[in-house]
Coordinates of C-alpha atoms in Angstrom, one line a residue:
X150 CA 0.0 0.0 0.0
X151 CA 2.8 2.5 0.9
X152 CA 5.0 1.6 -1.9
X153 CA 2.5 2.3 -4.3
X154 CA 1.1 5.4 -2.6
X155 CA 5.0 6.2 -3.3
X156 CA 5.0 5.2 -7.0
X157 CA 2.1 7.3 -7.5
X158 CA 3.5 10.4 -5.9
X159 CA 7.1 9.9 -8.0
X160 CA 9.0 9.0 -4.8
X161 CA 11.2 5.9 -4.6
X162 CA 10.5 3.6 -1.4
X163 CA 13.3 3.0 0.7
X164 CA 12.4 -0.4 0.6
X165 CA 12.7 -0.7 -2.8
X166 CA 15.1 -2.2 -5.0
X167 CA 17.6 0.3 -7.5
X168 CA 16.5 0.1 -10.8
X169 CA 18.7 0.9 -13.3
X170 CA 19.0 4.3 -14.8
X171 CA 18.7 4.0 -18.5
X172 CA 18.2 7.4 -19.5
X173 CA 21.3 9.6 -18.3
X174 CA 25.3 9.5 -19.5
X175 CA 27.9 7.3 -17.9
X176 CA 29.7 7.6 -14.9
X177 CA 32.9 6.8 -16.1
X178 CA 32.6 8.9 -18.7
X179 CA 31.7 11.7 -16.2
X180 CA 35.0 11.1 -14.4
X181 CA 37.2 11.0 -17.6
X182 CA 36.1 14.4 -18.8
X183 CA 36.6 16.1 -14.7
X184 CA 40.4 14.0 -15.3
X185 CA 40.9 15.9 -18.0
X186 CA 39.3 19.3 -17.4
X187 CA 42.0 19.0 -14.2
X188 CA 44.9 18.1 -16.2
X189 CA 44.0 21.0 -18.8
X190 CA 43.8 23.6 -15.5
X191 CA 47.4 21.9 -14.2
X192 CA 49.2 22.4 -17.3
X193 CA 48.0 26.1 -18.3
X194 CA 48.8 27.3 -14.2
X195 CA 52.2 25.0 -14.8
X196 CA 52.9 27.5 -17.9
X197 CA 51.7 30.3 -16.5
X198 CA 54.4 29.7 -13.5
X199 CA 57.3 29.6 -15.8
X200 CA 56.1 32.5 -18.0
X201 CA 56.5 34.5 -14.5
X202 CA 59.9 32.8 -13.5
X203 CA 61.0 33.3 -17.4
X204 CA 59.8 37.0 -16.8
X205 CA 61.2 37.6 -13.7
X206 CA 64.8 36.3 -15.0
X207 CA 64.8 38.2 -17.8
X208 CA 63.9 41.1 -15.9
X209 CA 66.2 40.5 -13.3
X210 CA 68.9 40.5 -16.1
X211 CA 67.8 43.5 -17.6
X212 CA 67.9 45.2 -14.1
X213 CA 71.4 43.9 -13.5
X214 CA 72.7 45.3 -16.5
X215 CA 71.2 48.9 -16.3
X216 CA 72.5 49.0 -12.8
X217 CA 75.8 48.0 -13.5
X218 CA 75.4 50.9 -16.6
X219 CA 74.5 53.7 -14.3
X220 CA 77.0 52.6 -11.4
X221 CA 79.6 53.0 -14.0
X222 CA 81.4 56.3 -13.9
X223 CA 81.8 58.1 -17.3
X224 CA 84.3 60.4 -17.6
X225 CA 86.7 62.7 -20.1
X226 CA 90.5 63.0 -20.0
X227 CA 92.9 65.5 -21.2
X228 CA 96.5 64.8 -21.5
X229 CA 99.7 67.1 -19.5
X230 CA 101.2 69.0 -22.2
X231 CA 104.1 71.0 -22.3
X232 CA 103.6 75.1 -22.1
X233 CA 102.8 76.9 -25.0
X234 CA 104.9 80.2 -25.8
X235 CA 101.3 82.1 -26.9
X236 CA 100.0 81.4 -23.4
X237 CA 98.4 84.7 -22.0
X238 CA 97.0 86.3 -19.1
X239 CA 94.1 88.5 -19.1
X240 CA 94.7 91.7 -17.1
X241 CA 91.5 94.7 -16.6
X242 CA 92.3 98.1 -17.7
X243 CA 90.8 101.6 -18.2
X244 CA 91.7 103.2 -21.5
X245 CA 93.6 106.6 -21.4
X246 CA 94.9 109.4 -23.7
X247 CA 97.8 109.4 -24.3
X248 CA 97.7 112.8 -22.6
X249 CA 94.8 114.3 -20.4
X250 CA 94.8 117.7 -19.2
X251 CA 92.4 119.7 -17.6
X252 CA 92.4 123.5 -18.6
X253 CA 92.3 126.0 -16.4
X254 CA 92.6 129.7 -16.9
X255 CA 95.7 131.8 -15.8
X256 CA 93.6 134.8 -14.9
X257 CA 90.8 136.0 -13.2
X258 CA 87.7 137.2 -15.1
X259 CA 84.7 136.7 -17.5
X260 CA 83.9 133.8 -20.2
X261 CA 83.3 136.3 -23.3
X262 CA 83.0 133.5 -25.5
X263 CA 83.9 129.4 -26.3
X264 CA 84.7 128.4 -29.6
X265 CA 85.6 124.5 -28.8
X266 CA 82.2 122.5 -27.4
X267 CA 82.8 118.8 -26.8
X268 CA 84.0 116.1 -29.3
X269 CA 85.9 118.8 -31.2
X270 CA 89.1 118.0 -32.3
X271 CA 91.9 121.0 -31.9
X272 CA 95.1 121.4 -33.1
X273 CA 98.1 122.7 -30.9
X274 CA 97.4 126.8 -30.3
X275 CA 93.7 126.8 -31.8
X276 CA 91.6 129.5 -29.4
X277 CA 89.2 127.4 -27.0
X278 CA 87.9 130.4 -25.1
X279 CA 88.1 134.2 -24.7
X280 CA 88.0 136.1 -21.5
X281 CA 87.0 139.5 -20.4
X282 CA 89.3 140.5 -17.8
X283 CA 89.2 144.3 -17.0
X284 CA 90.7 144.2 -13.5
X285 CA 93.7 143.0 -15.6
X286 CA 93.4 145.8 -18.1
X287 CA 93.3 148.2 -15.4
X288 CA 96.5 147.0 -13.7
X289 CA 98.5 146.8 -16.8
X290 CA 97.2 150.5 -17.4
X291 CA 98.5 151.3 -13.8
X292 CA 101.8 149.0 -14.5
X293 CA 102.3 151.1 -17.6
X294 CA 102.3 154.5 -16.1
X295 CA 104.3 153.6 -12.8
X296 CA 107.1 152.4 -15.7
X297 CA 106.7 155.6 -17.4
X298 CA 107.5 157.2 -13.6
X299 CA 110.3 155.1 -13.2
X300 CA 111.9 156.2 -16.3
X301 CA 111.9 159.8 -15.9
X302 CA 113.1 159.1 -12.4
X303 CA 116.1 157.7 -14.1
X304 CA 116.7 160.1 -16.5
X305 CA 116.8 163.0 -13.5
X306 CA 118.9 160.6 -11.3
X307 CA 121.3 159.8 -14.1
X308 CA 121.9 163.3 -15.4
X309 CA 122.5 164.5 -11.2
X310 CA 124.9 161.5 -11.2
X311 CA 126.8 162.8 -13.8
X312 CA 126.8 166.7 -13.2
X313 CA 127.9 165.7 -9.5
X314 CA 130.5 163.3 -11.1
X315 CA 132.3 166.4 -13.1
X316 CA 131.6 168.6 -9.8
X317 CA 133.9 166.3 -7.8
X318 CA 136.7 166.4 -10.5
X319 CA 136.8 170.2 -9.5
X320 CA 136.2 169.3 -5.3
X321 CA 133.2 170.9 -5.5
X322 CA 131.1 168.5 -3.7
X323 CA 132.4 165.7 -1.0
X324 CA 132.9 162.5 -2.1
X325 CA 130.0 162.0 0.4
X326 CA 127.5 164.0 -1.6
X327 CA 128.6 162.0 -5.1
X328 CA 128.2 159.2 -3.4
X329 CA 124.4 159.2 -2.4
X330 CA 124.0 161.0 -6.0
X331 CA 125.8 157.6 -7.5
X332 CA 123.0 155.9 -5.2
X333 CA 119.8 157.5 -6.4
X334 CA 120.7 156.4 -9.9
X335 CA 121.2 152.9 -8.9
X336 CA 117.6 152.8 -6.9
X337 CA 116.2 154.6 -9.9
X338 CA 117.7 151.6 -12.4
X339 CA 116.1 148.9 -9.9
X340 CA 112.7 151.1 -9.7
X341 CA 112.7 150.8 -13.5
X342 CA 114.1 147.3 -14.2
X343 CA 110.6 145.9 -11.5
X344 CA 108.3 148.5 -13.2
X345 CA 109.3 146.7 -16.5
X346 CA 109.0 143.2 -14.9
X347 CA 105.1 144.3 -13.5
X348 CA 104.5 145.6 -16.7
X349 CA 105.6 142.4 -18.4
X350 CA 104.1 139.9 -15.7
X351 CA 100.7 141.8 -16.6
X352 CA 101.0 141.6 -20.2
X353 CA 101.6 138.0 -20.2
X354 CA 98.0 138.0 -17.6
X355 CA 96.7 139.7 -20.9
X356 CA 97.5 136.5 -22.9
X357 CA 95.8 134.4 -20.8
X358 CA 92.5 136.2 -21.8
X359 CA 92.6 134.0 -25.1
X360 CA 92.5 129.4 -23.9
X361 CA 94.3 128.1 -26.3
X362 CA 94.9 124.4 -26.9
X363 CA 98.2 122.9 -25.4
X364 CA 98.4 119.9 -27.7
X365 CA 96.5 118.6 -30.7
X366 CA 93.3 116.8 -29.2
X367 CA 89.9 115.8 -28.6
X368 CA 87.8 118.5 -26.2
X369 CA 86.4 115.8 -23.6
X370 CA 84.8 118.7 -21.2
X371 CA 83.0 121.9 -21.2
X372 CA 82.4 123.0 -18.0
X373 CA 81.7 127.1 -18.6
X374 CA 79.1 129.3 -20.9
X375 CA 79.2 132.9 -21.6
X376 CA 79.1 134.8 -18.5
X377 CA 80.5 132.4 -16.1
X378 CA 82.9 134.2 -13.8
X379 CA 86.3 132.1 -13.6
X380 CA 89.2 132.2 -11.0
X381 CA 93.2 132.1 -12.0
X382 CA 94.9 128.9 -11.1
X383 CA 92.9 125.2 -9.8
X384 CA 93.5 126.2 -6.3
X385 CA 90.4 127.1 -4.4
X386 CA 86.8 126.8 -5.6
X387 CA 88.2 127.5 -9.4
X388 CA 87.0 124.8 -11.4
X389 CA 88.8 123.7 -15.0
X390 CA 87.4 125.1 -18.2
X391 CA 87.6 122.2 -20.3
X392 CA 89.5 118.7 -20.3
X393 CA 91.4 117.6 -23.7
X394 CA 92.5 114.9 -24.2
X395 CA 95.2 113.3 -27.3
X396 CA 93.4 109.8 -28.2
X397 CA 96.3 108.9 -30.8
X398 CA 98.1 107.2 -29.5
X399 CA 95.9 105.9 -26.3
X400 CA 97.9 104.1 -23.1
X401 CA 96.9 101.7 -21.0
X402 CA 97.7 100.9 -17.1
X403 CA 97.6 97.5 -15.4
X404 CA 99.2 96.0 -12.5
X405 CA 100.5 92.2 -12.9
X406 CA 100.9 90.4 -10.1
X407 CA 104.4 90.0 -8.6
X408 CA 104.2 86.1 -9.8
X409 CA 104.6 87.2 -13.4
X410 CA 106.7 90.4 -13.1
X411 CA 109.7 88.7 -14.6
X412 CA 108.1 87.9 -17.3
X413 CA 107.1 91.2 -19.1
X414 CA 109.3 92.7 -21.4
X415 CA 109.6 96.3 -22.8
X416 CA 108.6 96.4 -26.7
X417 CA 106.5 92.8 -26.1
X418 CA 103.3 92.3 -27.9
X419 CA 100.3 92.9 -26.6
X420 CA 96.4 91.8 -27.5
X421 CA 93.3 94.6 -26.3
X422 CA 90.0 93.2 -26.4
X423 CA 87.0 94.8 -25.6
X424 CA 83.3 93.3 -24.4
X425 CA 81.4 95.4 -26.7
X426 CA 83.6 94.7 -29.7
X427 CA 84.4 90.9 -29.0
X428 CA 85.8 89.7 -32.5
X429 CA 88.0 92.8 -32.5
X430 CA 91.6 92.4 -31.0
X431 CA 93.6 95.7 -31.0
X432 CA 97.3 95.4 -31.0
X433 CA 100.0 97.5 -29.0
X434 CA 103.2 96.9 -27.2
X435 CA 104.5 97.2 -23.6
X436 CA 106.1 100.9 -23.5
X437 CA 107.3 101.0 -20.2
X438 CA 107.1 99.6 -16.3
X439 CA 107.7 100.8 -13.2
X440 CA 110.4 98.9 -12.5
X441 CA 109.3 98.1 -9.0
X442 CA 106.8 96.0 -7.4
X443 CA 104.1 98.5 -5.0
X444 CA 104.5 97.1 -1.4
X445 CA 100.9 97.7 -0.9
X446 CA 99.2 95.4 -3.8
X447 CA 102.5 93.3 -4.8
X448 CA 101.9 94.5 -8.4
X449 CA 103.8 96.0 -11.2
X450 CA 102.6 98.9 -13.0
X451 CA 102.6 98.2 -16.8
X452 CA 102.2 101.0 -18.9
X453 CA 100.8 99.9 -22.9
X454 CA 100.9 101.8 -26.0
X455 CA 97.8 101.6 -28.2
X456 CA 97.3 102.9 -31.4
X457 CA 94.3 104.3 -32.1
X458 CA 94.3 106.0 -36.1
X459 CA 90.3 105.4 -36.7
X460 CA 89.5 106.3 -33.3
X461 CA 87.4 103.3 -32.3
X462 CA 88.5 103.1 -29.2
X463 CA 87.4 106.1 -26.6
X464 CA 89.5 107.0 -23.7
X465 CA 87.7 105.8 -20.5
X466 CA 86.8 102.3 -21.8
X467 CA 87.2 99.3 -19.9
X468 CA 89.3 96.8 -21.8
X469 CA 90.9 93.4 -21.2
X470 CA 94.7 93.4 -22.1
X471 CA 96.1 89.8 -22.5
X472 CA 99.8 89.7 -21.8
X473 CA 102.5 86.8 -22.8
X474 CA 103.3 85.0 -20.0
X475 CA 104.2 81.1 -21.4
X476 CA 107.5 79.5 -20.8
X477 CA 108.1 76.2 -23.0
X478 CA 109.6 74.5 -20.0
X479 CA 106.6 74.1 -17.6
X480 CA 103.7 71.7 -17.5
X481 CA 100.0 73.2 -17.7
X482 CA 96.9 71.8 -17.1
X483 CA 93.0 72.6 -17.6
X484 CA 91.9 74.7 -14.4
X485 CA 89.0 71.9 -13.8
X486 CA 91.1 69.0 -13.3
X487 CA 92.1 70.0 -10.0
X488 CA 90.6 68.4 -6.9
X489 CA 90.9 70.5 -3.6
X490 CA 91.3 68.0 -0.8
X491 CA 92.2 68.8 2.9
X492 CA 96.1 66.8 2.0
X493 CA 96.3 69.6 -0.4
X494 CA 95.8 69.7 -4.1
X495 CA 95.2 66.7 -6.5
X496 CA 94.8 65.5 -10.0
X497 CA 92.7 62.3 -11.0
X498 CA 95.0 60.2 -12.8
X499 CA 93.6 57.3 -15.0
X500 CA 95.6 54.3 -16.2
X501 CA 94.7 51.8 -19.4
X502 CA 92.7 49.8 -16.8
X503 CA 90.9 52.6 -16.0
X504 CA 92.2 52.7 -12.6
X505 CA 92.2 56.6 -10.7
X506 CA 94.9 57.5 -9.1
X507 CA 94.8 60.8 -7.3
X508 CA 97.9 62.0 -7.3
X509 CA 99.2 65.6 -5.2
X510 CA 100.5 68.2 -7.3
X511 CA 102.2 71.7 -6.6
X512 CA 100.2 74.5 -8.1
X513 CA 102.1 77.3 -10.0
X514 CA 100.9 80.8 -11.8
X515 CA 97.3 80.7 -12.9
X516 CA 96.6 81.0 -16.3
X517 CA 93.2 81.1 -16.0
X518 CA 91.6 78.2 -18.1
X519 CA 94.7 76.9 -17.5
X520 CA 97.3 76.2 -14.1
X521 CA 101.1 75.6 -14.3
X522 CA 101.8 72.4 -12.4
X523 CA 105.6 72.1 -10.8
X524 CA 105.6 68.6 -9.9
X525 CA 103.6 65.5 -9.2
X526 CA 102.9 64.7 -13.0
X527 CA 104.2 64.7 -16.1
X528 CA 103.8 64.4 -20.0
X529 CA 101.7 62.7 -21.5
X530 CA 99.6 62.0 -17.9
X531 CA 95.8 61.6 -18.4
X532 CA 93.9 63.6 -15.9
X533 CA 90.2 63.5 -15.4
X534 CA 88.0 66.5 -17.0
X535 CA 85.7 68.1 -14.1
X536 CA 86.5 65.5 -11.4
X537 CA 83.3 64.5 -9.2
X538 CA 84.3 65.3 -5.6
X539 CA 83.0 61.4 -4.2
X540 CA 85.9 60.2 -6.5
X541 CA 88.8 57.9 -4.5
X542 CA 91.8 56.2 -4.6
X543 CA 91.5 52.9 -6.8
X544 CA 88.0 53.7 -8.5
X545 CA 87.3 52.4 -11.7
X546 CA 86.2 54.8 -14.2
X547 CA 85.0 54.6 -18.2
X548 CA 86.8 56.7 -20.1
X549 CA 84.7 58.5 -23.1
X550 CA 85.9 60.2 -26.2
X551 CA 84.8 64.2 -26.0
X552 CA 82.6 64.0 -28.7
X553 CA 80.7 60.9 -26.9
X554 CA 80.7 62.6 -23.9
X555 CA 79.2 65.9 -25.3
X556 CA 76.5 63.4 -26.9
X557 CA 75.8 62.4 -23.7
X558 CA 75.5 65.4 -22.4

């Protein structure tokens, strides 16, 4: 009754017997294709493993090799060379005329007129200026007549001299009386002879009424107009008239430092160059030095001739003058090769290995791009171009041709 109560509702008894299931797959078959499935899963995981581990090793490789690249330090070289004879050094200087001279007037008085205005150019004697000076006129007018008094002075003192002369032949007079006679002519003489000497000194103040040029120049200054009231002399509150100046040939000073006194010469050739004319280079010669080095700076006054026949160049410039100062028999080296160490200072020397050596080094004159070294290295040494400052004894370095290393750059 229950069992077919259960058949009716779709249930199996539990009393019942298994039938056999005719209608679904295998179960064997089920567990071939889950075998396989798994093995399918194992293999693609198994290739996915080594595609990492092939990754990662290849990376790893890769990650070696860049390290070991930018470990590496690249660097340039130069090689110790022997001193050229056209080595320079590069001095400052002001530009000068050859002469410069301020102008002042001789006598006291009135600007009349100026003929000359800056950037003229005079000859010797041309008229600058005129002055009105009637104080002077006045005194020379005074001078004139006080010689005039002195003269007829002498005239009636010479002829009493005389009368009293033939008087005494007779012993008329005393010897006393032609005496003081013989006197008055004599102070008459003198009161003459500074009359004429006031007169002249007064005439020549007349002279000064017309500034003339001294030498053949350039008028650099103005410093009066018509009207201007002007005191003799530059003592005091006077105040020059104009400056001229002679810019053919021009001069220049500079001061070398003791190091390299002995090594200018009088008549040497020298190179001028300016910043506003850089590819310009104006050529003079070493005219004359002081002979002395100045206790207070350790320097030797240079003095340079400089022709100047275009008049390019203006007095008052600021110039560069580059003086020969190579010897043959020294060592130089590139200024950034040096290293600076608390033992003192050092060069970078590299070997074929590539081995650095830093080797100590006694410094000599300063060349600017360029330093004489006295001892520690020498011909044919290659030092290390702009040496890092962690560099040491024994590091290996790669050395690179300047071309690759501006590339690089």
């Amino acid at each position: 009754m229950l069992e077919n109560r259960h058949s009716a509702i779709g249930i199996r008894s539990p009393d019942a017997s298994p039938r056999p299931d005719h209608g679904g797959p295998p179960r064997g078959h089920m567990l071939g294709r889950a075998r396989r499935a798994a093995i399918v899963v194992l293999v693609l995981l198994a290739l996915g493993a080594a595609g990492t581990v092939i990754g990662r090793v290849v990376h790893l490789r890769d990650l070696r090799a860049t390290t070991e690249s930018q470990a590496r330090t690249y660097v340039t070289t130069t090689t110790i060379e022997h001193s050229k004879a056209g080595e320079t050094l590069a001095l400052p200087g002001t530009l000068q005329g050859f002469i410069e001279s301020p102008i002042y007037a001789r006598t006291a008085g009135y600007v009349l007129r100026w003929d000359r205005d800056i950037g003229a150019r005079v000859n010797k004697g041309d008229v600058l200026a005129e002055l009105d000076t009637p104080e002077v006129d006045q005194q020379l007018a005074q001078a004139t007549a006080a010689r005039e008094q002195a003269a007829s002075s002498l005239e009636l003192a010479k002829s009493s001299a005389e009368r009293w002369e033939s008087l005494r032949l007779r012993d008329a007079v005393s010897q006393q009386e032609l005496d003081e006679r013989r006197s008055a002519f004599a102070q008459a003489q003198a009161n003459l002879a500074a009359a004429d000497a006031n007169m002249r000194r007064l005439r020549d103040l007349e002279g000064f009424k017309r500034i003339v040029a001294p030498f053949a120049g350039v008028v650099s200054r103005r410093n009066i107009d018509v009207g201007d009231l002007v005191d003799a002399g530059n003592g005091g509150a006077s105040r020059a008239l104009f400056t001229l100046a002679q810019t053919d040939p021009l001069r220049v000073y500079v001061y070398v430092p003791q190091t390299y006194a002995n090594l200018v010469r009088v008549g040497e050739a020298i190179s001028v160059t300016q910043a506003e004319m850089p590819a310009t280079a104006f050529h003079g010669t070493v005219s004359r030095t002081a002979g002395a080095i100045d206790t207070a700076t350790r320097t030797l006054q240079v003095e340079v001739s400089l022709p100047n026949h275009d008049g390019r160049l203006l007095p008052g410039s600021y110039v560069q003058v580059e003086l020969p100062v190579g010897n043959a028999n020294n060592l130089v080296a590139p200024s950034n090769s040096l290293l600076f160490r608390p033992e003192g200072p050092r060069v970078a020397l590299v070997d074929a290995a590539g081995h650095v050596h830093l080797q100590p080094v006694a410094i000599g004159r300063d060349f600017g791009q360029s330093v004489e070294l006295l001892s520690g290295v020498q011909v044919g040494d290659q030092l290390i171009l702009n040496p890092a400052d962690s560099l040491a004894e024994g590091d290996v370095v790669s050395v690179q041709a300047p071309a690759a290393a501006k590339d690089k750059t």
